[in-house]
Amino acid sequence: MSELSAVSPVVIASPHPRGLRTLFFTEMWERFSYYGMRALLVLFMVRQTAAGGMGLSDEVATAIYGLYTAGVYLMALPGGWLADRIWGAQRTVWYGGIIIALGHFTLAVPWTQTFYLGLVLVVVGSGILKPNMSALVGELYPEGGARRDAGFTIFYMGVNLGAALGPLVCCYLAQRLGWHWGFAAAGVGMVLGLGQFRWTRHLLGNIGAAPPPLQRVGRVGIGVVAATVAVVAAVSGLCLAGMIVIYPPAVARFASLGIVLIAVVYFTHVFFLLGLDRVEQRRVLLILVLFLAAALFWAGFEQAGSSFNLFAERHTERAIGSTGLLIPAGWFQSLGAVFVIALAPVMAALWVALACGKWYFSIPMKFGFGLLFLALGFGVMAAAAGVAATGSQVLPVWLVATYLIHTIGELCLSPVGLSAVTKLAPRKLIGQMMGLWFLASALGNLLAGLLAGALTSDGIQHWSAMYLKIAALPVAAGLLLMVFSRQLRDLAPDVR
Ligand code: GLN
């Protein structure tokens, strides 16, 4: 058994390199800040200005949310490149963390201009930190195999520990003291992450140190990167100053086409122009199928921070008995992460037990399960939205059930995909293929924002039918993956 979620609990418990501790806590704090702030984002944007929000429409707010979350994952491509060619992963993580912290503190300043600047900073910082954290985990285990998978499983727990705590702390502070305290708390989390990274960095030894001079990029490369950054910064600056007026939903639609184009160009380039042999080409083909399935999965799953978040705030009963206390809407965002922590070891044991009983499930089959669970969750939400459409508040159990089902889907797909990519990628392209895996998240997040915009602008009466429509696509894709799983598995028969 070698997929991440199929790691035996015994391997998880065996000793691991000490550097894993450094990476676990750095990632935990970074995800604390990312998910903590993200849980506030849409709610803050749609709240009226009189109540301290920005007073944006649902459609505009969810589009900005989609662009922001997509940007974070899109930046993973240049982020991986910076580490490979200029700074090495360790230094890139450090710079990324500093930029993230600055971004959150900028968001804590209550001005519109600083809001957008803060978002841009978090996008840049997270993008250059995130892929390199995963790359460093991989490098801790040069021997690969089940121990590396176990290392990734532990690391994924760190991700979700942060993702569980962030919304709890940030949303509590936002509700009690004001939005900007919530944003500031995200910044404090990142500073704690940076402090512990600095403190325990020596445990990483030489891994992810600066690349050897031969591999480093020349002056022309640095010039091209600097020019690109300057153009992006200038355009962002003009938008911030109000000199370029943009309509976020239109930009989001344009950006999703852009991401598709990047993926097409990139896959074509890798497939035809890099001199891959037949075995490698077949593996890249399988990565392409997984990429498409993952993008579709995230497009549905990432309703969490947008339309599910709004559903929690507007249509879910959040009062605690007659105490007068109200559960902050963003707290529901922690549920998925809590379920991951609880279920990851159970799923790991389950895959192993099933495989021992000759029920071995291939990677495409597990992706198929992931998509079907996603669709099932939307079935539950369609029923909940149906009840809400009658004008009554629904019980929290609907959202709890949805997040539980979606988390089972996530565990069938996300860690499995992460590990599969490191095994299927041609050796010399692992970093870039990792960036490509996160590109699927970028596309998914952007589509999720657009979907949420279409959904919420229609009014709650239409949500139920829309959620059912959204469910249809993953059902079709999941079944296709299952029906053709044998053929897909044969693209890389020795990778399990
Ligand atoms: N939840 C995971 C994380 O935050 C995976 C997210 C993704 O790839 N879209 O790292």
mmCIF file with all atom_site columns, N, CA and C in Angstrom, residues 389-434:
data_model
loop_
_atom_site.group_PDB
_atom_site.id
_atom_site.type_symbol
_atom_site.label_atom_id
_atom_site.label_alt_id
_atom_site.label_comp_id
_atom_site.label_asym_id
_atom_site.label_entity_id
_atom_site.label_seq_id
_atom_site.pdbx_PDB_ins_code
_atom_site.Cartn_x
_atom_site.Cartn_y
_atom_site.Cartn_z
_atom_site.occupancy
_atom_site.B_iso_or_equiv
_atom_site.pdbx_formal_charge
_atom_site.auth_seq_id
_atom_site.auth_comp_id
_atom_site.auth_asym_id
_atom_site.auth_atom_id
_atom_site.pdbx_PDB_model_num
ATOM 1   N N  . ALA A 1 389 ? -35.781 27.560 2.041   1.00 0.00 ? 389 ALA A N  1
ATOM 2   C CA . ALA A 1 389 ? -36.594 28.330 1.089   1.00 0.00 ? 389 ALA A CA 1
ATOM 3   C C  . ALA A 1 389 ? -38.020 28.559 1.615   1.00 0.00 ? 389 ALA A C  1
ATOM 4   N N  . THR A 1 390 ? -38.444 27.728 2.577   1.00 0.00 ? 390 THR A N  1
ATOM 5   C CA . THR A 1 390 ? -39.784 27.930 3.143   1.00 0.00 ? 390 THR A CA 1
ATOM 6   C C  . THR A 1 390 ? -39.785 29.087 4.148   1.00 0.00 ? 390 THR A C  1
ATOM 7   N N  . GLY A 1 391 ? -38.605 29.630 4.398   1.00 0.00 ? 391 GLY A N  1
ATOM 8   C CA . GLY A 1 391 ? -38.516 30.805 5.270   1.00 0.00 ? 391 GLY A CA 1
ATOM 9   C C  . GLY A 1 391 ? -38.063 30.477 6.680   1.00 0.00 ? 391 GLY A C  1
ATOM 10  N N  . SER A 1 392 ? -37.895 29.182 6.993   1.00 0.00 ? 392 SER A N  1
ATOM 11  C CA . SER A 1 392 ? -37.460 28.881 8.369   1.00 0.00 ? 392 SER A CA 1
ATOM 12  C C  . SER A 1 392 ? -35.945 28.661 8.415   1.00 0.00 ? 392 SER A C  1
ATOM 13  N N  . GLN A 1 393 ? -35.383 28.882 9.592   1.00 0.00 ? 393 GLN A N  1
ATOM 14  C CA . GLN A 1 393 ? -33.960 28.614 9.809   1.00 0.00 ? 393 GLN A CA 1
ATOM 15  C C  . GLN A 1 393 ? -33.784 27.095 9.932   1.00 0.00 ? 393 GLN A C  1
ATOM 16  N N  . VAL A 1 394 ? -32.687 26.553 9.369   1.00 0.00 ? 394 VAL A N  1
ATOM 17  C CA . VAL A 1 394 ? -32.502 25.098 9.470   1.00 0.00 ? 394 VAL A CA 1
ATOM 18  C C  . VAL A 1 394 ? -31.558 24.769 10.634  1.00 0.00 ? 394 VAL A C  1
ATOM 19  N N  . LEU A 1 395 ? -31.615 23.534 11.085  1.00 0.00 ? 395 LEU A N  1
ATOM 20  C CA . LEU A 1 395 ? -30.732 23.128 12.191  1.00 0.00 ? 395 LEU A CA 1
ATOM 21  C C  . LEU A 1 395 ? -29.294 22.992 11.686  1.00 0.00 ? 395 LEU A C  1
ATOM 22  N N  . PRO A 1 396 ? -28.292 23.213 12.560  1.00 0.00 ? 396 PRO A N  1
ATOM 23  C CA . PRO A 1 396 ? -26.888 23.109 12.136  1.00 0.00 ? 396 PRO A CA 1
ATOM 24  C C  . PRO A 1 396 ? -26.533 21.714 11.607  1.00 0.00 ? 396 PRO A C  1
ATOM 25  N N  . VAL A 1 397 ? -27.339 20.705 11.975  1.00 0.00 ? 397 VAL A N  1
ATOM 26  C CA . VAL A 1 397 ? -27.011 19.333 11.604  1.00 0.00 ? 397 VAL A CA 1
ATOM 27  C C  . VAL A 1 397 ? -26.868 19.165 10.086  1.00 0.00 ? 397 VAL A C  1
ATOM 28  N N  . TRP A 1 398 ? -27.571 19.992 9.306   1.00 0.00 ? 398 TRP A N  1
ATOM 29  C CA . TRP A 1 398 ? -27.458 19.883 7.844   1.00 0.00 ? 398 TRP A CA 1
ATOM 30  C C  . TRP A 1 398 ? -26.041 20.208 7.391   1.00 0.00 ? 398 TRP A C  1
ATOM 31  N N  . LEU A 1 399 ? -25.514 21.318 7.908   1.00 0.00 ? 399 LEU A N  1
ATOM 32  C CA . LEU A 1 399 ? -24.147 21.698 7.503   1.00 0.00 ? 399 LEU A CA 1
ATOM 33  C C  . LEU A 1 399 ? -23.134 20.703 8.063   1.00 0.00 ? 399 LEU A C  1
ATOM 34  N N  . VAL A 1 400 ? -23.384 20.234 9.291   1.00 0.00 ? 400 VAL A N  1
ATOM 35  C CA . VAL A 1 400 ? -22.458 19.270 9.894   1.00 0.00 ? 400 VAL A CA 1
ATOM 36  C C  . VAL A 1 400 ? -22.396 18.017 9.018   1.00 0.00 ? 400 VAL A C  1
ATOM 37  N N  . ALA A 1 401 ? -23.577 17.527 8.592   1.00 0.00 ? 401 ALA A N  1
ATOM 38  C CA . ALA A 1 401 ? -23.607 16.316 7.756   1.00 0.00 ? 401 ALA A CA 1
ATOM 39  C C  . ALA A 1 401 ? -22.898 16.565 6.426   1.00 0.00 ? 401 ALA A C  1
ATOM 40  N N  . THR A 1 402 ? -23.125 17.749 5.841   1.00 0.00 ? 402 THR A N  1
ATOM 41  C CA . THR A 1 402 ? -22.487 18.052 4.551   1.00 0.00 ? 402 THR A CA 1
ATOM 42  C C  . THR A 1 402 ? -20.969 18.058 4.702   1.00 0.00 ? 402 THR A C  1
ATOM 43  N N  . TYR A 1 403 ? -20.482 18.751 5.733   1.00 0.00 ? 403 TYR A N  1
ATOM 44  C CA . TYR A 1 403 ? -19.022 18.819 5.905   1.00 0.00 ? 403 TYR A CA 1
ATOM 45  C C  . TYR A 1 403 ? -18.435 17.430 6.175   1.00 0.00 ? 403 TYR A C  1
ATOM 46  N N  . LEU A 1 404 ? -19.176 16.602 6.907   1.00 0.00 ? 404 LEU A N  1
ATOM 47  C CA . LEU A 1 404 ? -18.685 15.242 7.169   1.00 0.00 ? 404 LEU A CA 1
ATOM 48  C C  . LEU A 1 404 ? -18.544 14.465 5.858   1.00 0.00 ? 404 LEU A C  1
ATOM 49  N N  . ILE A 1 405 ? -19.580 14.520 5.037   1.00 0.00 ? 405 ILE A N  1
ATOM 50  C CA . ILE A 1 405 ? -19.558 13.776 3.764   1.00 0.00 ? 405 ILE A CA 1
ATOM 51  C C  . ILE A 1 405 ? -18.472 14.341 2.843   1.00 0.00 ? 405 ILE A C  1
ATOM 52  N N  . HIS A 1 406 ? -18.377 15.661 2.790   1.00 0.00 ? 406 HIS A N  1
ATOM 53  C CA . HIS A 1 406 ? -17.347 16.263 1.928   1.00 0.00 ? 406 HIS A CA 1
ATOM 54  C C  . HIS A 1 406 ? -15.937 15.918 2.405   1.00 0.00 ? 406 HIS A C  1
ATOM 55  N N  . THR A 1 407 ? -15.768 15.807 3.730   1.00 0.00 ? 407 THR A N  1
ATOM 56  C CA . THR A 1 407 ? -14.428 15.465 4.233   1.00 0.00 ? 407 THR A CA 1
ATOM 57  C C  . THR A 1 407 ? -14.053 14.037 3.844   1.00 0.00 ? 407 THR A C  1
ATOM 58  N N  . ILE A 1 408 ? -15.041 13.125 3.874   1.00 0.00 ? 408 ILE A N  1
ATOM 59  C CA . ILE A 1 408 ? -14.734 11.753 3.438   1.00 0.00 ? 408 ILE A CA 1
ATOM 60  C C  . ILE A 1 408 ? -14.278 11.804 1.974   1.00 0.00 ? 408 ILE A C  1
ATOM 61  N N  . GLY A 1 409 ? -14.983 12.612 1.185   1.00 0.00 ? 409 GLY A N  1
ATOM 62  C CA . GLY A 1 409 ? -14.583 12.778 -0.216  1.00 0.00 ? 409 GLY A CA 1
ATOM 63  C C  . GLY A 1 409 ? -13.177 13.350 -0.328  1.00 0.00 ? 409 GLY A C  1
ATOM 64  N N  . GLU A 1 410 ? -12.886 14.370 0.494   1.00 0.00 ? 410 GLU A N  1
ATOM 65  C CA . GLU A 1 410 ? -11.556 15.006 0.455   1.00 0.00 ? 410 GLU A CA 1
ATOM 66  C C  . GLU A 1 410 ? -10.465 13.976 0.748   1.00 0.00 ? 410 GLU A C  1
ATOM 67  N N  . LEU A 1 411 ? -10.723 13.115 1.740   1.00 0.00 ? 411 LEU A N  1
ATOM 68  C CA . LEU A 1 411 ? -9.696  12.137 2.117   1.00 0.00 ? 411 LEU A CA 1
ATOM 69  C C  . LEU A 1 411 ? -9.514  11.059 1.044   1.00 0.00 ? 411 LEU A C  1
ATOM 70  N N  . CYS A 1 412 ? -10.537 10.841 0.219   1.00 0.00 ? 412 CYS A N  1
ATOM 71  C CA . CYS A 1 412 ? -10.371 9.894  -0.894  1.00 0.00 ? 412 CYS A CA 1
ATOM 72  C C  . CYS A 1 412 ? -9.534  10.515 -1.997  1.00 0.00 ? 412 CYS A C  1
ATOM 73  N N  . LEU A 1 413 ? -9.514  11.852 -2.055  1.00 0.00 ? 413 LEU A N  1
ATOM 74  C CA . LEU A 1 413 ? -8.906  12.491 -3.228  1.00 0.00 ? 413 LEU A CA 1
ATOM 75  C C  . LEU A 1 413 ? -7.658  13.322 -2.938  1.00 0.00 ? 413 LEU A C  1
ATOM 76  N N  . SER A 1 414 ? -7.732  14.180 -1.924  1.00 0.00 ? 414 SER A N  1
ATOM 77  C CA . SER A 1 414 ? -6.657  15.172 -1.786  1.00 0.00 ? 414 SER A CA 1
ATOM 78  C C  . SER A 1 414 ? -5.304  14.571 -1.393  1.00 0.00 ? 414 SER A C  1
ATOM 79  N N  . PRO A 1 415 ? -5.199  13.851 -0.253  1.00 0.00 ? 415 PRO A N  1
ATOM 80  C CA . PRO A 1 415 ? -3.882  13.298 0.067   1.00 0.00 ? 415 PRO A CA 1
ATOM 81  C C  . PRO A 1 415 ? -3.451  12.211 -0.907  1.00 0.00 ? 415 PRO A C  1
ATOM 82  N N  . VAL A 1 416 ? -4.424  11.487 -1.455  1.00 0.00 ? 416 VAL A N  1
ATOM 83  C CA . VAL A 1 416 ? -4.103  10.452 -2.447  1.00 0.00 ? 416 VAL A CA 1
ATOM 84  C C  . VAL A 1 416 ? -3.452  11.103 -3.670  1.00 0.00 ? 416 VAL A C  1
ATOM 85  N N  . GLY A 1 417 ? -4.041  12.233 -4.101  1.00 0.00 ? 417 GLY A N  1
ATOM 86  C CA . GLY A 1 417 ? -3.520  12.928 -5.281  1.00 0.00 ? 417 GLY A CA 1
ATOM 87  C C  . GLY A 1 417 ? -2.128  13.491 -5.042  1.00 0.00 ? 417 GLY A C  1
ATOM 88  N N  . LEU A 1 418 ? -1.941  14.076 -3.844  1.00 0.00 ? 418 LEU A N  1
ATOM 89  C CA . LEU A 1 418 ? -0.647  14.677 -3.498  1.00 0.00 ? 418 LEU A CA 1
ATOM 90  C C  . LEU A 1 418 ? 0.461   13.629 -3.625  1.00 0.00 ? 418 LEU A C  1
ATOM 91  N N  . SER A 1 419 ? 0.203   12.474 -3.048  1.00 0.00 ? 419 SER A N  1
ATOM 92  C CA . SER A 1 419 ? 1.202   11.406 -3.073  1.00 0.00 ? 419 SER A CA 1
ATOM 93  C C  . SER A 1 419 ? 1.346   10.838 -4.484  1.00 0.00 ? 419 SER A C  1
ATOM 94  N N  . ALA A 1 420 ? 0.206   10.663 -5.181  1.00 0.00 ? 420 ALA A N  1
ATOM 95  C CA . ALA A 1 420 ? 0.254   10.077 -6.528  1.00 0.00 ? 420 ALA A CA 1
ATOM 96  C C  . ALA A 1 420 ? 1.110   10.935 -7.450  1.00 0.00 ? 420 ALA A C  1
ATOM 97  N N  . VAL A 1 421 ? 0.968   12.262 -7.336  1.00 0.00 ? 421 VAL A N  1
ATOM 98  C CA . VAL A 1 421 ? 1.735   13.136 -8.229  1.00 0.00 ? 421 VAL A CA 1
ATOM 99  C C  . VAL A 1 421 ? 3.235   12.957 -7.994  1.00 0.00 ? 421 VAL A C  1
ATOM 100 N N  . THR A 1 422 ? 3.647   12.825 -6.710  1.00 0.00 ? 422 THR A N  1
ATOM 101 C CA . THR A 1 422 ? 5.096   12.667 -6.479  1.00 0.00 ? 422 THR A CA 1
ATOM 102 C C  . THR A 1 422 ? 5.589   11.338 -7.062  1.00 0.00 ? 422 THR A C  1
ATOM 103 N N  . LYS A 1 423 ? 4.681   10.365 -7.213  1.00 0.00 ? 423 LYS A N  1
ATOM 104 C CA . LYS A 1 423 ? 5.111   9.071  -7.769  1.00 0.00 ? 423 LYS A CA 1
ATOM 105 C C  . LYS A 1 423 ? 5.019   9.022  -9.291  1.00 0.00 ? 423 LYS A C  1
ATOM 106 N N  . LEU A 1 424 ? 4.023   9.717  -9.853  1.00 0.00 ? 424 LEU A N  1
ATOM 107 C CA . LEU A 1 424 ? 3.800   9.635  -11.296 1.00 0.00 ? 424 LEU A CA 1
ATOM 108 C C  . LEU A 1 424 ? 4.685   10.616 -12.070 1.00 0.00 ? 424 LEU A C  1
ATOM 109 N N  . ALA A 1 425 ? 5.079   11.717 -11.436 1.00 0.00 ? 425 ALA A N  1
ATOM 110 C CA . ALA A 1 425 ? 5.823   12.758 -12.153 1.00 0.00 ? 425 ALA A CA 1
ATOM 111 C C  . ALA A 1 425 ? 7.182   12.241 -12.596 1.00 0.00 ? 425 ALA A C  1
ATOM 112 N N  . PRO A 1 426 ? 7.597   12.609 -13.836 1.00 0.00 ? 426 PRO A N  1
ATOM 113 C CA . PRO A 1 426 ? 8.971   12.298 -14.232 1.00 0.00 ? 426 PRO A CA 1
ATOM 114 C C  . PRO A 1 426 ? 9.925   12.912 -13.197 1.00 0.00 ? 426 PRO A C  1
ATOM 115 N N  . ARG A 1 427 ? 10.972  12.209 -12.828 1.00 0.00 ? 427 ARG A N  1
ATOM 116 C CA . ARG A 1 427 ? 11.839  12.628 -11.714 1.00 0.00 ? 427 ARG A CA 1
ATOM 117 C C  . ARG A 1 427 ? 12.262  14.100 -11.780 1.00 0.00 ? 427 ARG A C  1
ATOM 118 N N  . LYS A 1 428 ? 12.668  14.534 -13.004 1.00 0.00 ? 428 LYS A N  1
ATOM 119 C CA . LYS A 1 428 ? 13.195  15.897 -13.096 1.00 0.00 ? 428 LYS A CA 1
ATOM 120 C C  . LYS A 1 428 ? 12.100  16.972 -12.993 1.00 0.00 ? 428 LYS A C  1
ATOM 121 N N  . LEU A 1 429 ? 10.843  16.541 -12.992 1.00 0.00 ? 429 LEU A N  1
ATOM 122 C CA . LEU A 1 429 ? 9.752   17.529 -13.021 1.00 0.00 ? 429 LEU A CA 1
ATOM 123 C C  . LEU A 1 429 ? 8.868   17.521 -11.781 1.00 0.00 ? 429 LEU A C  1
ATOM 124 N N  . ILE A 1 430 ? 9.342   16.899 -10.704 1.00 0.00 ? 430 ILE A N  1
ATOM 125 C CA . ILE A 1 430 ? 8.458   16.737 -9.543  1.00 0.00 ? 430 ILE A CA 1
ATOM 126 C C  . ILE A 1 430 ? 7.955   18.081 -9.007  1.00 0.00 ? 430 ILE A C  1
ATOM 127 N N  . GLY A 1 431 ? 8.884   19.059 -8.857  1.00 0.00 ? 431 GLY A N  1
ATOM 128 C CA . GLY A 1 431 ? 8.487   20.360 -8.302  1.00 0.00 ? 431 GLY A CA 1
ATOM 129 C C  . GLY A 1 431 ? 7.405   21.010 -9.154  1.00 0.00 ? 431 GLY A C  1
ATOM 130 N N  . GLN A 1 432 ? 7.630   21.003 -10.467 1.00 0.00 ? 432 GLN A N  1
ATOM 131 C CA . GLN A 1 432 ? 6.671   21.672 -11.347 1.00 0.00 ? 432 GLN A CA 1
ATOM 132 C C  . GLN A 1 432 ? 5.337   20.927 -11.396 1.00 0.00 ? 432 GLN A C  1
ATOM 133 N N  . MET A 1 433 ? 5.408   19.600 -11.326 1.00 0.00 ? 433 MET A N  1
ATOM 134 C CA . MET A 1 433 ? 4.159   18.827 -11.338 1.00 0.00 ? 433 MET A CA 1
ATOM 135 C C  . MET A 1 433 ? 3.360   19.081 -10.054 1.00 0.00 ? 433 MET A C  1
ATOM 136 N N  . MET A 1 434 ? 4.088   19.337 -8.969  1.00 0.00 ? 434 MET A N  1
ATOM 137 C CA . MET A 1 434 ? 3.426   19.697 -7.707  1.00 0.00 ? 434 MET A CA 1
ATOM 138 C C  . MET A 1 434 ? 2.708   21.035 -7.892  1.00 0.00 ? 434 MET A C  1
#
